[in-house]
Coordinates of C-alpha atoms in Angstrom, one line a residue:
X1 CA 50.8 -8.6 -107.0
X2 CA 53.2 -9.7 -104.2
X3 CA 54.1 -13.4 -103.6
X4 CA 52.0 -13.1 -100.4
X5 CA 48.9 -11.9 -102.3
X6 CA 49.3 -14.8 -104.9
X7 CA 49.8 -17.2 -102.0
X8 CA 46.3 -16.2 -100.8
X9 CA 44.8 -17.5 -104.0
X10 CA 46.0 -21.2 -103.3
X11 CA 43.3 -23.6 -104.5
X12 CA 41.9 -21.1 -107.0
X13 CA 42.1 -21.0 -110.8
X14 CA 44.6 -18.1 -111.3
X15 CA 44.4 -17.8 -115.1
X16 CA 43.1 -19.1 -118.4
X17 CA 45.2 -18.7 -121.4
X18 CA 44.1 -17.6 -125.0
X19 CA 43.5 -20.4 -127.6
X20 CA 46.6 -21.7 -129.3
X21 CA 46.4 -23.3 -132.9
X22 CA 48.3 -26.6 -133.0
X23 CA 49.2 -26.7 -136.8
X24 CA 50.7 -29.7 -138.7
X25 CA 53.7 -27.5 -139.4
X26 CA 54.4 -27.2 -135.7
X27 CA 54.0 -31.0 -135.2
X28 CA 56.5 -31.6 -138.0
X29 CA 59.0 -29.0 -136.5
X30 CA 58.6 -30.7 -133.2
X31 CA 59.2 -34.2 -134.8
X32 CA 62.4 -32.8 -136.4
X33 CA 63.6 -31.4 -133.1
X34 CA 63.0 -34.5 -131.1
X35 CA 63.6 -37.2 -133.7
X36 CA 60.2 -38.6 -133.1
X37 CA 58.9 -39.2 -136.7
X38 CA 56.3 -41.9 -135.9
X39 CA 53.8 -41.8 -138.7
X40 CA 50.8 -40.9 -136.4
X41 CA 52.4 -37.4 -136.1
X42 CA 53.7 -36.7 -139.6
X43 CA 52.2 -39.0 -142.3
X44 CA 48.7 -37.5 -142.9
X45 CA 47.6 -40.2 -145.3
X46 CA 48.6 -43.2 -143.0
X47 CA 47.2 -41.4 -139.9
X48 CA 43.8 -41.2 -141.7
X49 CA 43.5 -44.8 -141.3
X50 CA 43.9 -44.8 -137.6
X51 CA 41.1 -44.3 -135.0
X52 CA 42.2 -40.6 -134.8
X53 CA 41.4 -40.0 -138.4
X54 CA 44.4 -37.9 -138.9
X55 CA 47.7 -36.8 -137.4
X56 CA 48.0 -35.9 -133.7
X57 CA 50.4 -33.8 -131.8
X58 CA 53.2 -35.5 -129.7
X59 CA 52.3 -35.7 -126.0
X60 CA 55.6 -34.0 -125.2
X61 CA 54.6 -31.2 -127.7
X62 CA 51.4 -30.6 -125.8
X63 CA 53.4 -30.5 -122.6
X64 CA 56.0 -28.2 -124.1
X65 CA 53.3 -25.7 -124.9
X66 CA 53.1 -24.8 -121.1
X67 CA 55.5 -21.7 -121.5
X68 CA 53.6 -20.2 -124.5
X69 CA 50.2 -20.9 -122.9
X70 CA 51.5 -19.4 -119.7
X71 CA 52.6 -16.2 -121.5
X72 CA 49.2 -15.9 -123.0
X73 CA 47.5 -16.0 -119.4
X74 CA 46.5 -13.0 -117.6
X75 CA 46.4 -12.9 -113.8
X76 CA 48.3 -14.8 -111.3
X77 CA 51.6 -13.1 -111.8
X78 CA 54.0 -11.7 -109.2
X79 CA 55.5 -8.3 -110.1
X80 CA 59.2 -7.6 -109.9
X81 CA 60.3 -11.2 -110.9
X82 CA 64.0 -11.1 -112.0
X83 CA 64.0 -14.7 -113.3
X84 CA 61.9 -17.7 -113.5
X85 CA 63.0 -21.4 -114.3
X86 CA 61.2 -24.7 -114.7
X87 CA 61.8 -27.0 -111.7
X88 CA 59.9 -30.1 -112.9
X89 CA 56.5 -31.8 -112.8
X90 CA 54.4 -34.2 -110.8
X91 CA 51.5 -36.5 -112.0
X92 CA 51.7 -35.6 -115.7
X93 CA 49.0 -37.4 -117.6
X94 CA 48.3 -37.3 -121.4
X95 CA 44.6 -37.9 -121.5
X96 CA 43.5 -37.2 -125.1
X97 CA 45.5 -36.6 -128.2
X98 CA 45.5 -33.1 -129.9
X99 CA 44.6 -33.5 -133.5
X100 CA 46.4 -31.4 -136.0
X101 CA 44.5 -28.1 -136.7
X102 CA 42.9 -28.1 -133.3
X103 CA 43.1 -25.3 -130.6
X104 CA 44.1 -25.7 -127.1
X105 CA 44.2 -23.5 -124.0
X106 CA 45.4 -23.9 -120.4
X107 CA 43.6 -23.5 -117.1
X108 CA 46.1 -22.9 -114.2
X109 CA 45.1 -23.5 -110.6
X110 CA 47.6 -22.6 -107.8
X111 CA 48.3 -25.6 -105.6
X112 CA 51.2 -24.2 -103.5
X113 CA 53.5 -21.2 -103.2
X114 CA 56.3 -21.3 -100.8
X115 CA 59.4 -19.2 -100.2
X116 CA 62.3 -21.7 -100.3
X117 CA 64.9 -18.9 -99.2
X118 CA 64.7 -15.1 -99.2
X119 CA 63.6 -14.0 -102.6
X120 CA 63.2 -17.5 -104.0
X121 CA 59.8 -18.9 -104.5
X122 CA 58.6 -22.3 -105.6
X123 CA 55.2 -22.3 -107.3
X124 CA 53.3 -25.5 -108.0
X125 CA 50.3 -25.2 -110.4
X126 CA 47.8 -27.8 -111.6
X127 CA 47.7 -27.1 -115.4
X128 CA 44.9 -28.5 -117.6
X129 CA 45.2 -28.2 -121.3
X130 CA 41.7 -28.4 -122.8
X131 CA 41.0 -29.0 -126.5
X132 CA 38.5 -26.8 -128.2
X133 CA 35.1 -28.5 -128.7
X134 CA 36.1 -31.7 -126.8
X135 CA 34.9 -32.9 -123.4
X136 CA 38.2 -34.5 -122.3
X137 CA 41.4 -32.5 -121.7
X138 CA 44.6 -33.3 -123.6
X139 CA 46.7 -33.0 -120.5
X140 CA 46.6 -32.4 -116.7
X141 CA 49.9 -32.0 -114.7
X142 CA 51.3 -30.4 -111.7
X143 CA 53.9 -28.0 -112.8
X144 CA 56.6 -26.5 -110.6
X145 CA 58.5 -23.4 -111.2
X146 CA 60.9 -21.4 -109.2
X147 CA 61.1 -17.6 -109.5
X148 CA 63.2 -15.0 -107.9
X149 CA 62.1 -11.5 -106.8

């Protein structure tokens, strides 16, 4: 679709991703990559003694799943994009922890699409990451990307 066709969908959910499995191995790798080795993420025995009953993903790991979840989402794509980059976020809230072994998926609602200069578009989406089988989402944020056509 063209940027103009996508812009006409402002206020609508433009895609829901497939489910993504958040494994303990992924949590451990994220801990190694970021240096955040708090026991609640990596020590399964100690984490069993917490109110969560086991290890949980880092909030920033959940946020960092936006690209993979976006790639797993059909719809809401502009054709002919040469490049896209993350621009930033607004109103990011970590609402519920993702326990190791759970599956998550994203719901993306288009909030705004504006042409900043010829061929450069700024897209703001509200992204909700839900946790399978749970009422409360893991994360809600406004995510901003730039893409060039």
